[in-house]
Amino acid sequence: MGKSISTAKAMFASLFLLGLIMIAFVFLSTNKLMTLNTKRAENSFFSSCSHILDGYAESLYWYVENYHTSLDSIYDQELFESGDFNKIHDWMMQNIEYVHPEFCTYFFTDKNGLAYFSGGEIIDVSAKEYFNDLKVEKDPFYVSNVTISPYTDKPIFIIGKPVFDSAGKFCGALCASVKLFNLLKITNQINIGNNYSVYLQDREGKFLVHPDGRFIGNTFTPRSEKYKDITSKAISASHSGYIETENENGTPIYLFYSKIKKCDWVLALGFYKSGLTEIRHRQNVLKFYIILISIAALLLLIFLVIPLLNQFYSRQMITIDYDPVTGIWAKLKFEKEAQKLIDSKPNGKFMLVESDIRGFKLINQTYDEEIADKMLCFYSKLLKEMTDQFDGYIGSGYADHFCMFIPISEVRKAMNIFREKLDILYEEIKYFEVPFFPKFGIAFLLPESEKTDRSIRRLIGKALFAKSLVKDDALNQYAIYDNRLLKQVDEERKIEASMEGSLKAGEFFVVYQPKIDLATDKVVGAEALVRWNSHKMGLMQPDKFIPLFENNGFITKLDFYVYDRVFQFICKQLEDKKKVVPISLNMSRNHSKPEKFMSDFIKLFSRYDIPAELVQIEILERSVMDRKTLQKITKMLHKNGFTVAMDDFGSGESSLNMLTEIPVDVLKFDRSFLMSSTKEDGTIDEKSAKFIQILMDLSRHLGMRTVFEGVETRTQRDFLRSIKCDTAQGYFYSKPLSAQEFVHFVEEHA
């Protein structure tokens, strides 16, 4: 008889065999699930990249369309069809100030290609490709390929509007040239990580935007034999999609590309293949660890492996349809469901709200990633509650962007409700541990909208465009896309066209708003503010032109104009032996080079015999300068005898520890503190009062004097007195005064 196997050995052998089977099952199942998940992750990556690209291609289309709108605004049909080129030439030279500020020049060509330029030149452009295109294309939306400027030999592109007589014959074209540099305003906004490059090329494959400046105006052919057919010309001949190729450095990439409507340029994003390689590597490492865990827990986990894998699989599904940080729909899922709703209700009315957080990039750098993610979760929760009340959809875009898609009955009713909810939203935001301020762009889809507008991506593009025009302060919360918005852009172009001439003509003037000592009710200073009385556009308030000047850089020139006027005023008062109080001067956020600012400021100041203690500089908390730059400027101002105030404290993006790093003398609180703290009945909210009291105590502890802006009622004045605020400024005491009015005010309140 053979030997029998004991029960223990049989059980051990059975368990061992079962264990081997389970290990094999775990390995095969894990491998299959991971492979599928990797494929899903890759597909999700490709799809997301394509959708992001399409959104920016839509924004570029509207940016170029704005050039055409500007060209249309100066088009005079009767003049250009008259054929009197002397009159046309004179008209163009006389009206150069009304053209878009980003136009290098503009000109009119006759039917033979003789071009009359706004600068006075007459040049033959008949051999230019764009002229021949304009002769045969009757589409008023014309954008050229890259060409070379006859003035600077730099690459440009041409915006054109062909002119036809009553018989439909070509009789010329109104054109403008634009520097390629201006396109960076859109492409520089693309921010989807680190391992990518942005390309923009014309219909012939020549680059308008390229990370390597040597390729601007040229085509590109990969060096590798494997990719030699994937030239920039070949990409321009395609419509949209993605392809594997290599970049100018020979690095393998996935190139996603999309045609821009009407002008047929191609916007492309190149992502390094190494990014997907890293995803696959992480999946392989994960496989290895799962197998090790399976072996170590062979018997204990025998009935738990499959449930755990199912749970893991479910979590992988979440990353496809849901944002991993906020848990709301991801961009692709949101767009898919919103488009379904649009298609199912052809006569429906919808509201699309696109939102982000002002200065989120700076917040992310200032605080750790955990705080930034916590902020996104907090904000997305508030937006979801708002959206749920509308029975709408909410989705996450890239970084801090969110979209809300809401069915509505009437536009006016929807906006009234939105504004009410917005007030509640801002109240809730006050309770978050880090201050932040969102902004919104709004677009509507109505039954009378064109069929081409019934696209969720197009709607998002319009909302993004509207949001880009929201001014950078806490009082401007949203903008609505409509034809008036385009008119606003045109109005801003006219302002920009007039600003230099108005400065030379002395149309800008200074007013002075008194600062009052709360303990004595006597005037102890004033803030110098600029106003503009344009002979073309009339009297304009600063909120109409200051944000625009901050964006285009003209504000630095206007600053020094104001400084000069104030120094003249103080000097005159001293000469006349009048009572003189210190004047505060605003230093705009655009001054980013301390040495240059101080050099120019001291050079101007030294022309006048004025004590430095009569001048105070107000720096902005929300300045684009970093803290080291603000700190350096403050120290340099102190060294020269000037006092420094931090203006609009509490409305920006910094933290309280900024006060310990920048040694200012005065802390000036933004008017929004009192606005948000004052109830409808005029009393001060108790919680807000306690918070302001803490800030007052902190200021005194740091040795800083305090000023409150926006004091408009006796209750507000009495409250500030009770918490021992030093100085007040606002309409309760006085509006901004002309120089002569301010002199009388000082005499009466000294």
XYZ file of C-alpha atoms in Angstrom:
750
model
C 0.000 0.000 0.000
C 1.146 3.472 -0.718
C 1.483 6.084 1.985
C -1.657 8.132 2.734
C -1.495 11.922 3.052
C -2.450 13.334 6.443
C -5.435 15.684 6.764
C -3.152 18.546 7.871
C -0.890 18.069 4.870
C -3.875 17.793 2.556
C -5.317 21.004 3.981
C -1.959 22.728 3.683
C -1.588 21.502 0.085
C -5.146 22.590 -0.693
C -4.598 26.022 0.850
C -1.250 26.364 -0.897
C -2.805 25.385 -4.228
C -5.735 27.723 -3.557
C -3.228 30.427 -2.662
C -1.347 29.927 -5.941
C -4.642 30.084 -7.825
C -5.586 33.274 -5.968
C -2.180 34.855 -6.661
C -2.529 33.984 -10.327
C -6.087 35.316 -10.329
C -5.029 38.530 -8.564
C -2.133 39.009 -10.983
C -4.244 38.427 -14.089
C -7.189 40.474 -12.785
C -4.959 43.307 -11.632
C -3.089 43.321 -14.915
C -6.361 43.431 -16.867
C -7.913 46.159 -14.703
C -4.757 48.270 -14.721
C -4.427 47.935 -18.486
C -8.028 49.028 -18.965
C -7.585 51.854 -16.474
C -4.384 53.031 -18.180
C -6.224 53.023 -21.497
C -9.099 54.979 -19.964
C -6.656 57.462 -18.411
C -4.936 57.948 -21.776
C -8.273 58.390 -23.583
C -9.424 60.834 -20.917
C -6.128 62.729 -21.272
C -6.467 62.933 -25.065
C -10.113 63.979 -24.866
C -9.472 66.636 -22.203
C -6.573 68.111 -24.191
C -8.740 68.337 -27.308
C -11.558 70.080 -25.409
C -9.189 72.554 -23.751
C -7.637 73.303 -27.142
C -11.048 73.870 -28.758
C -11.963 76.347 -26.008
C -8.846 78.439 -26.558
C -9.290 78.246 -30.356
C -12.763 79.749 -29.803
C -11.257 82.533 -27.645
C -8.654 83.291 -30.343
C -11.426 83.538 -32.924
C -13.236 86.164 -30.829
C -9.958 88.015 -30.247
C -9.331 88.274 -34.009
C -13.029 89.103 -34.571
C -12.513 92.103 -32.260
C -9.893 93.415 -34.747
C -12.493 93.174 -37.498
C -15.034 95.011 -35.350
C -12.485 97.801 -34.864
C -11.806 97.905 -38.626
C -15.563 98.048 -39.329
C -15.964 100.952 -36.889
C -13.751 103.214 -39.088
C -15.136 101.983 -42.437
C -16.807 104.734 -44.500
C -18.537 103.017 -47.429
C -19.260 106.191 -49.407
C -15.669 107.432 -49.092
C -13.922 104.132 -49.902
C -16.156 103.369 -52.891
C -15.725 106.887 -54.315
C -12.328 106.126 -55.860
C -10.962 109.526 -54.755
C -7.689 108.261 -53.296
C -6.417 111.701 -52.312
C -9.444 112.169 -50.052
C -9.070 108.609 -48.743
C -5.387 109.186 -47.970
C -6.067 112.494 -46.190
C -8.900 110.924 -44.200
C -6.731 108.046 -43.047
C -3.905 110.311 -41.865
C -6.359 112.583 -40.019
C -8.195 109.726 -38.235
C -5.245 107.584 -37.167
C -6.018 108.152 -33.458
C -9.336 106.229 -33.726
C -7.856 102.942 -34.880
C -7.223 99.927 -32.676
C -4.075 100.576 -30.559
C -2.693 97.137 -31.481
C -2.660 98.020 -35.208
C 0.908 98.837 -36.341
C -0.576 100.840 -39.193
C -3.637 100.821 -41.405
C -3.994 101.481 -45.103
C -6.297 101.384 -48.129
C -5.307 99.662 -51.392
C -6.843 100.471 -54.750
C -7.843 97.699 -57.170
C -4.305 97.623 -58.631
C -2.566 97.135 -55.280
C -1.364 100.691 -54.652
C -1.598 101.120 -50.855
C -2.203 104.448 -49.106
C -0.859 104.214 -45.547
C -2.041 106.157 -42.496
C 1.540 107.309 -41.969
C 1.506 109.107 -45.321
C 3.383 106.501 -47.390
C 2.176 105.110 -50.718
C 3.491 101.601 -51.422
C 2.773 99.028 -54.129
C 1.508 95.825 -52.459
C 0.150 94.160 -55.606
C 2.714 91.355 -55.299
C 1.652 90.563 -51.730
C -0.272 87.345 -51.187
C -2.885 89.036 -49.009
C -3.773 91.554 -51.745
C -4.445 88.789 -54.275
C -6.543 86.924 -51.692
C -8.615 90.037 -50.988
C -9.368 90.491 -54.713
C -11.033 87.090 -55.023
C -12.496 86.552 -51.539
C -15.773 88.359 -50.830
C -15.868 87.317 -47.189
C -15.452 90.515 -45.076
C -13.654 88.409 -42.448
C -10.128 88.166 -43.882
C -6.936 87.354 -41.986
C -3.648 86.877 -43.826
C -0.799 84.463 -43.344
C 2.432 85.670 -41.736
C 4.003 88.449 -43.795
C 6.851 90.917 -43.301
C 6.324 94.572 -42.363
C 7.804 96.959 -44.974
C 8.687 99.318 -42.102
C 10.383 97.101 -39.517
C 11.156 93.865 -41.395
C 9.367 92.132 -38.516
C 6.724 89.411 -39.018
C 3.103 90.643 -38.872
C -0.310 89.600 -40.132
C -2.939 91.583 -42.005
C -6.621 92.126 -41.146
C -8.575 93.043 -44.292
C -12.005 94.210 -45.445
C -12.457 94.069 -49.258
C -14.444 96.911 -50.846
C -16.787 96.267 -53.787
C -18.722 98.804 -55.822
C -22.468 98.622 -56.481
C -21.803 96.281 -59.428
C -19.945 93.859 -57.196
C -16.516 94.635 -58.686
C -13.436 94.789 -56.461
C -12.338 98.402 -56.027
C -9.910 98.138 -53.115
C -9.509 96.997 -49.514
C -9.258 98.569 -46.053
C -6.471 96.805 -44.166
C -4.494 96.936 -40.922
C -1.282 95.243 -39.844
C -0.881 93.648 -36.396
C 2.285 92.546 -34.590
C 2.426 88.843 -33.794
C 3.319 89.793 -30.224
C -0.327 90.718 -29.551
C -1.443 87.102 -30.024
C 0.496 86.190 -26.874
C -2.285 87.872 -24.824
C -4.417 84.808 -25.518
C -1.800 82.046 -25.811
C -0.103 83.136 -22.554
C -3.397 82.497 -20.716
C -3.154 78.792 -21.507
C -2.110 77.204 -18.221
C -2.553 73.423 -17.999
C 0.619 72.215 -16.351
C 4.331 72.335 -17.110
C 5.126 69.750 -19.796
C 3.582 71.407 -22.836
C 4.238 74.028 -25.530
C 1.842 76.306 -27.435
C 2.051 76.798 -31.217
C 0.011 78.973 -33.579
C 0.539 78.683 -37.329
C -1.010 80.161 -40.431
C -2.572 78.432 -43.436
C 0.864 77.733 -44.948
C 2.308 76.246 -41.777
C 4.344 79.328 -40.818
C 4.436 80.040 -37.097
C 2.795 83.102 -35.537
C 3.506 81.864 -31.987
C 6.319 79.446 -31.098
C 8.309 78.890 -27.870
C 11.508 79.294 -29.949
C 11.504 82.736 -31.576
C 13.664 81.512 -34.481
C 10.671 79.668 -35.935
C 8.384 82.743 -36.079
C 7.439 83.283 -39.747
C 8.975 79.934 -40.762
C 7.741 76.369 -41.253
C 8.996 73.298 -39.402
C 10.015 69.805 -40.542
C 10.980 67.203 -37.905
C 14.563 65.964 -38.138
C 13.703 62.329 -37.411
C 13.027 60.097 -40.427
C 10.093 58.620 -38.513
C 8.244 61.955 -38.375
C 9.603 63.754 -41.451
C 6.158 63.847 -43.149
C 4.503 65.522 -40.158
C 5.501 69.051 -41.125
C 3.830 72.241 -39.968
C 2.478 72.584 -43.535
C 0.847 69.154 -43.277
C -0.716 70.102 -39.920
C -2.121 73.333 -41.404
C -3.735 71.322 -44.210
C -5.587 69.196 -41.613
C -8.668 70.240 -39.658
C -8.196 69.030 -36.087
C -7.010 66.041 -34.076
C -3.800 64.815 -32.463
C -0.720 63.005 -33.713
C 2.543 61.618 -32.399
C 5.598 63.573 -33.611
C 8.631 65.445 -32.255
C 9.247 69.091 -31.377
C 11.982 71.469 -32.459
C 14.387 69.910 -29.909
C 13.773 66.373 -31.155
C 11.701 65.488 -28.063
C 8.790 63.074 -28.757
C 5.420 64.757 -28.190
C 1.698 64.320 -28.726
C 0.576 67.295 -30.830
C -3.078 68.357 -30.469
C -4.247 70.826 -33.095
C -7.478 72.646 -33.984
C -8.489 75.011 -36.771
C -9.587 78.537 -35.798
C -12.852 79.475 -37.479
C -12.843 81.594 -40.653
C -9.145 82.556 -40.637
C -8.118 78.831 -40.811
C -5.058 79.301 -38.620
C -4.141 76.293 -36.492
C -3.711 76.397 -32.697
C -1.661 73.459 -31.379
C -0.537 72.124 -27.985
C 2.484 69.830 -27.781
C 2.599 67.516 -24.730
C 5.735 65.542 -23.910
C 5.236 61.778 -24.322
C 7.157 61.362 -21.095
C 3.991 62.455 -19.254
C 2.070 59.381 -20.411
C 5.155 57.214 -19.925
C 5.143 58.298 -16.298
C 1.447 57.310 -15.997
C 2.270 53.826 -17.324
C 5.257 53.553 -14.990
C 3.095 54.407 -11.983
C 0.579 51.758 -13.053
C 3.358 49.125 -13.281
C 4.675 50.059 -9.834
C 1.130 49.791 -8.507
C 0.791 46.292 -10.033
C 3.972 45.182 -8.270
C 2.793 46.413 -4.862
C -0.618 44.790 -5.241
C 0.990 41.415 -5.976
C 3.287 41.758 -2.943
C 0.335 42.601 -0.723
C -1.596 39.647 -2.127
C 1.235 37.233 -1.284
C 1.737 38.660 2.227
C -1.990 38.453 2.997
C -2.583 35.190 1.125
C -5.103 33.643 3.523
C -6.469 36.691 5.358
C -7.385 38.560 2.179
C -8.662 35.601 0.174
C -12.279 36.794 0.417
C -11.389 40.542 0.360
C -9.243 40.915 -2.763
C -12.134 41.043 -5.223
C -14.189 43.631 -3.213
C -11.068 45.773 -2.789
C -10.328 45.613 -6.506
C -13.918 46.524 -7.274
C -13.620 49.507 -4.936
C -10.351 50.546 -6.571
C -11.961 50.222 -9.983
C -14.844 52.438 -8.857
C -12.408 55.085 -7.663
C -10.709 55.051 -11.045
C -14.105 55.668 -12.674
C -14.569 58.745 -10.481
C -11.447 60.367 -11.919
C -12.931 60.118 -15.413
C -16.285 61.815 -14.769
C -15.582 63.747 -11.557
C -12.966 66.241 -10.461
C -10.741 64.502 -7.851
C -10.399 67.632 -5.664
C -13.977 68.976 -5.540
C -15.989 65.869 -6.456
C -18.141 67.763 -8.990
C -18.385 66.930 -12.707
C -15.159 67.200 -14.666
C -15.083 69.514 -17.694
C -15.759 66.782 -20.274
C -18.700 65.315 -18.339
C -20.181 68.771 -17.721
C -19.988 69.773 -21.402
C -21.488 66.454 -22.494
C -24.505 66.708 -20.165
C -25.038 70.430 -20.835
C -24.986 69.846 -24.599
C -27.568 67.055 -24.170
C -29.848 69.490 -22.351
C -29.408 72.135 -25.065
C -30.209 69.624 -27.812
C -33.263 68.294 -25.962
C -34.796 71.772 -25.536
C -34.479 73.699 -28.834
C -36.747 76.463 -27.485
C -35.189 76.558 -24.044
C -33.501 79.524 -22.379
C -30.193 78.968 -20.600
C -27.648 80.911 -18.568
C -23.935 79.966 -18.523
C -21.802 81.347 -15.683
C -17.996 80.896 -15.792
C -16.116 81.759 -12.606
C -12.606 81.745 -11.203
C -10.788 83.149 -8.171
C -8.838 86.395 -8.507
C -5.114 85.841 -8.020
C -5.473 82.103 -7.354
C -1.966 81.473 -8.650
C -0.572 83.856 -6.033
C -2.722 82.255 -3.324
C -1.391 78.844 -4.356
C 2.173 80.136 -4.054
C 1.583 81.978 -0.760
C -0.158 79.120 1.044
C 0.396 75.377 0.827
C -1.430 73.116 -1.621
C -3.717 71.786 1.105
C -5.140 75.274 1.776
C -5.593 75.904 -1.971
C -7.464 72.596 -2.416
C -9.546 73.338 0.661
C -10.456 76.732 -0.852
C -11.518 75.078 -4.139
C -13.699 72.561 -2.254
C -15.263 75.329 -0.152
C -15.958 77.545 -3.182
C -17.259 74.693 -5.367
C -19.652 73.694 -2.581
C -21.092 77.229 -2.461
C -21.463 77.289 -6.254
C -23.120 73.854 -6.235
C -25.653 75.006 -3.643
C -26.429 78.024 -5.830
C -26.721 75.851 -8.955
C -28.929 73.254 -7.247
C -31.412 75.998 -6.365
C -31.659 76.739 -10.106
C -31.879 72.988 -10.991
C -28.771 73.472 -13.104
C -25.450 71.741 -13.752
C -22.020 72.605 -12.354
C -18.650 71.466 -13.659
C -14.970 71.992 -12.936
C -12.604 73.442 -15.526
C -8.834 73.645 -15.211
C -7.240 74.961 -11.971
C -9.739 77.290 -10.200
C -12.291 77.576 -13.035
C -15.938 76.505 -12.596
C -18.948 76.551 -14.945
C -22.642 76.690 -14.031
C -25.282 75.894 -16.666
C -28.796 76.916 -15.639
C -32.216 76.647 -17.344
C -34.098 79.955 -16.963
C -37.530 81.411 -17.782
C -36.565 85.090 -18.237
C -33.192 86.818 -18.474
C -34.136 89.689 -16.174
C -35.607 87.383 -13.532
C -32.550 85.106 -13.729
C -30.176 88.057 -13.226
C -32.177 89.345 -10.251
C -31.988 85.938 -8.580
C -28.299 85.596 -9.505
C -27.476 88.949 -7.879
C -29.355 87.922 -4.716
C -27.484 84.615 -4.565
C -24.221 86.439 -5.239
C -24.714 88.595 -2.134
C -25.288 85.457 -0.071
C -22.236 83.815 -1.659
C -19.982 86.732 -0.704
C -21.301 86.649 2.858
C -20.387 82.938 3.095
C -16.918 83.561 1.614
C -16.117 85.926 4.500
C -16.031 82.932 6.845
C -13.229 81.140 4.980
C -9.814 81.217 6.678
C -8.057 82.873 3.701
C -9.625 85.928 1.988
C -10.461 85.443 -1.707
C -12.557 87.210 -4.305
C -14.181 85.441 -7.287
C -15.262 86.968 -10.590
C -17.854 85.830 -13.125
C -18.527 85.913 -16.855
C -22.125 85.348 -18.000
C -23.574 84.367 -21.392
C -27.165 83.554 -22.374
C -28.552 81.072 -24.906
C -32.039 82.038 -26.125
C -34.439 80.494 -28.686
C -33.678 83.260 -31.200
C -29.930 82.512 -31.042
C -28.330 81.300 -34.256
C -27.848 77.549 -34.715
C -24.078 78.009 -34.599
C -24.445 79.491 -31.101
C -26.207 76.386 -29.712
C -22.929 74.880 -28.559
C -21.867 74.674 -24.923
C -18.244 75.336 -25.862
C -19.198 78.467 -27.797
C -21.241 79.621 -24.812
C -18.284 79.045 -22.473
C -16.048 80.992 -24.884
C -18.424 83.981 -24.723
C -18.554 83.858 -20.913
C -14.743 83.678 -20.754
C -14.505 86.738 -23.012
C -16.959 88.646 -20.804
C -15.060 87.669 -17.647
C -11.758 88.852 -19.148
C -13.222 92.391 -19.142
C -14.105 92.381 -15.423
C -12.046 95.070 -13.709
C -9.506 93.962 -11.112
C -11.195 95.219 -7.964
C -13.663 93.812 -5.458
C -16.500 96.097 -6.590
C -16.634 94.559 -10.070
C -17.948 91.021 -9.721
C -19.261 90.011 -13.146
C -19.717 90.943 -16.803
C -22.403 89.794 -19.266
C -21.632 88.962 -22.875
C -23.711 90.979 -25.333
C -23.234 93.456 -28.162
C -22.814 96.240 -25.635
C -19.735 94.451 -24.344
C -18.133 94.751 -27.773
C -19.121 98.442 -27.775
C -17.410 98.769 -24.400
C -14.245 97.333 -25.913
C -14.499 99.894 -28.741
C -15.003 102.668 -26.182
C -11.876 101.545 -24.349
C -9.969 101.641 -27.660
C -11.069 105.275 -28.125
C -9.922 106.079 -24.590
C -6.536 104.530 -25.315
C -6.284 106.450 -28.588
C -6.878 109.770 -26.751
C -4.836 109.269 -23.574
C -1.440 110.529 -24.805
C -2.887 113.634 -26.479
C -5.036 114.414 -23.440
C -2.022 114.212 -21.130
C -0.101 116.682 -23.313
C -3.161 118.964 -23.493
C -3.514 119.031 -19.690
C -6.981 117.470 -19.679
C -6.140 115.425 -16.578
C -6.480 117.345 -13.309
C -5.980 116.666 -9.602
C -8.578 116.827 -6.812
C -7.920 116.492 -3.089
C -10.000 114.507 -0.579
C -9.377 115.669 2.999
C -8.263 113.328 5.788
C -9.736 114.146 9.191
C -8.281 113.447 12.652
C -11.110 111.582 14.420
C -10.076 112.852 17.850
C -10.196 116.570 16.901
C -12.225 116.706 13.653
C -9.393 118.790 12.137
C -7.906 118.268 8.687
C -4.527 116.522 8.899
C -3.908 115.628 5.267
C -5.430 114.772 1.911
C -5.255 112.174 -0.823
C -4.500 113.404 -4.346
C -6.850 111.843 -6.912
C -6.854 112.205 -10.684
C -9.809 113.096 -12.898
C -10.100 113.472 -16.676
C -12.094 116.158 -18.505
C -11.759 115.060 -22.138
C -12.801 117.544 -24.814
C -14.015 114.539 -26.875
C -15.632 112.321 -24.240
C -16.451 114.765 -21.429
C -15.750 114.388 -17.709
C -14.796 110.818 -16.792
C -14.557 109.224 -13.367
C -11.403 107.228 -12.561
C -13.153 103.830 -12.531
C -13.681 104.284 -16.277
C -10.034 104.825 -17.206
C -7.725 103.848 -14.306
C -8.180 100.027 -14.673
C -7.606 100.363 -18.426
C -4.441 102.425 -17.873
C -3.215 99.838 -15.349
C -3.628 97.116 -17.964
C -1.862 98.994 -20.782
C 0.915 100.515 -18.609
C -0.001 104.186 -19.216
C -0.769 104.554 -15.488
C 2.946 104.955 -14.664
C 3.175 108.035 -16.898
C -0.061 109.414 -15.401
C 1.306 108.841 -11.885
C 4.254 111.143 -12.493
C 1.989 113.727 -14.118
C -0.076 113.772 -10.877
C 3.090 113.921 -8.735
C 4.277 116.971 -10.650
C 0.901 118.755 -10.275
C 0.800 118.045 -6.510
C 4.382 119.264 -5.979
C 3.483 122.498 -7.809
C 0.407 122.879 -5.569
C 2.334 122.356 -2.294
C 5.109 124.665 -3.458
C 2.585 127.430 -4.269
C 0.938 127.064 -0.829
C 4.315 127.381 0.896
C 5.209 130.446 -1.162
C 1.844 132.048 -0.282
C 2.438 131.138 3.397
C -0.807 129.175 3.515
C -1.582 126.372 5.947
C -0.110 123.188 4.416
C -0.982 119.575 5.286
C 0.706 116.368 3.994
C -0.584 115.064 0.664
C -0.799 111.337 -0.125
C 0.212 110.178 -3.593
C -0.890 106.848 -5.036
C 1.812 104.559 -6.380
C 0.204 102.310 -8.972
C 0.762 98.565 -9.003
C 2.704 98.735 -12.287
C 5.909 100.168 -10.775
C 7.898 96.945 -10.434
C 11.507 98.270 -10.479
C 12.332 100.018 -7.178
C 15.565 101.670 -8.362
C 13.957 103.173 -11.478
C 10.886 104.389 -9.600
C 12.965 106.042 -6.870
C 15.390 107.567 -9.364
C 12.558 109.132 -11.391
C 10.620 110.172 -8.275
C 13.568 111.854 -6.517
C 14.602 113.552 -9.761
C 11.110 115.101 -10.050
C 10.827 115.907 -6.316
C 14.215 117.681 -6.243
C 12.923 120.321 -8.678
C 10.743 121.722 -5.885
C 11.665 123.144 -2.494
C 9.334 120.950 -0.442
C 9.986 119.122 2.890
C 9.698 115.342 2.442
C 7.365 115.088 5.451
C 4.646 116.827 3.414
C 4.523 113.884 0.991
C 3.181 110.396 1.710
C 3.282 107.504 -0.773
C 0.392 105.017 -0.773
C 1.401 101.560 -1.991
C -1.161 98.897 -2.886
C -1.568 95.697 -0.889
C -2.850 93.979 -4.047
C 0.123 95.155 -6.114
C 1.592 92.818 -8.740
C 4.953 93.387 -7.055
C 6.234 90.668 -4.778
C 6.794 91.370 -1.112
C 10.544 91.831 -1.481
C 9.989 94.557 -4.094
C 7.400 96.332 -1.923
C 9.744 96.031 1.040
C 12.638 97.499 -0.941
C 10.595 100.462 -2.211
C 9.298 101.177 1.312
C 12.800 101.230 2.765
C 14.064 103.499 -0.029
C 11.173 105.931 0.538
C 11.886 105.977 4.287
C 15.565 106.630 3.602
C 14.593 109.763 1.663
C 12.285 111.043 4.415
C 8.871 110.083 3.022
C 6.143 108.284 4.974
C 4.484 105.212 3.448
C 0.885 103.995 3.698
C -0.514 100.642 2.620
C -3.612 101.507 0.563
C -6.812 99.434 0.240
C -5.720 97.032 2.957
C -8.044 94.028 3.115
C -9.171 94.095 -0.519
C -6.191 92.239 -1.977
C -4.622 88.810 -1.982
C -1.985 88.994 0.761
C -1.926 87.625 4.281
C -1.669 89.501 7.577
C 1.982 88.547 8.019
C 2.650 90.935 5.116
C 2.361 93.759 7.691
C 5.380 92.487 9.600
C 7.471 92.215 6.430
C 6.736 95.628 4.853
C 7.477 98.460 7.331
C 4.726 100.935 6.392
C 3.823 103.875 8.638
C 0.096 103.965 7.942
C -2.486 101.251 7.343
C -5.324 102.469 5.122
C -8.445 100.294 5.223
C -10.447 99.771 2.051
C -13.993 101.224 1.923
C -15.362 97.690 1.421
C -14.777 97.061 5.158
C -17.400 99.643 6.131
C -19.696 98.828 3.216
C -19.882 95.146 4.138
C -20.097 95.876 7.891
C -22.943 98.412 7.745
C -26.436 96.924 7.954
C -29.453 98.227 6.016
C -30.602 100.196 9.069
C -27.221 101.958 9.223
C -25.871 100.152 12.306
C -22.584 98.232 12.402
C -22.653 94.426 12.364
C -21.320 93.094 15.698
C -19.106 90.346 14.250
C -17.612 92.731 11.715
C -17.063 95.322 14.446
C -15.081 92.803 16.527
C -12.951 91.870 13.513
C -12.191 95.537 12.718
C -11.378 96.132 16.413
C -8.799 93.299 16.252
C -7.202 94.891 13.187
C -7.045 98.266 14.986
C -5.340 96.656 17.989
C -2.903 94.854 15.684
C -2.067 98.120 13.896
C -1.334 99.905 17.171
C 0.779 96.962 18.347
C 2.854 97.259 15.155
C 3.197 101.029 15.599
C 1.127 101.921 12.546
C -1.379 104.769 12.275
C -4.773 103.920 10.788
C -6.975 105.540 8.143
C -10.451 104.379 7.112
C -11.784 105.192 3.636
C -15.463 105.441 2.684
C -16.809 107.053 5.878
C -20.277 108.235 4.824
C -22.449 108.314 7.974
C -22.264 109.643 11.530
C -22.728 106.085 12.835
C -19.650 104.937 10.932
C -17.678 107.957 12.238
C -18.721 107.292 15.839
C -17.873 103.589 15.530
C -14.366 104.394 14.269
C -13.889 106.844 17.121
C -14.953 104.177 19.620
C -12.264 101.752 18.414
C -9.637 104.541 18.410
C -9.051 104.716 14.671
C -6.738 107.685 13.974
C -8.022 109.202 10.726
C -11.098 109.089 8.466
C -11.689 109.945 4.844
C -15.019 109.998 3.029
C -18.101 111.899 1.950
C -19.275 112.364 5.550
C -16.553 114.992 5.820
C -15.958 116.003 2.226
C -16.020 114.899 -1.387
C -12.781 115.285 -3.412
C -12.184 119.033 -3.871
C -10.536 121.206 -6.484
C -7.256 122.834 -5.436
C -8.944 126.151 -4.596
C -11.806 124.439 -2.709
C -9.292 122.402 -0.717
C -7.343 125.533 0.287
C -10.575 127.007 1.744
C -11.402 123.694 3.463
C -7.997 123.644 5.183
C -8.441 127.235 6.365
C -11.850 126.406 7.860
C -10.834 123.085 9.503
C -7.243 123.742 10.590
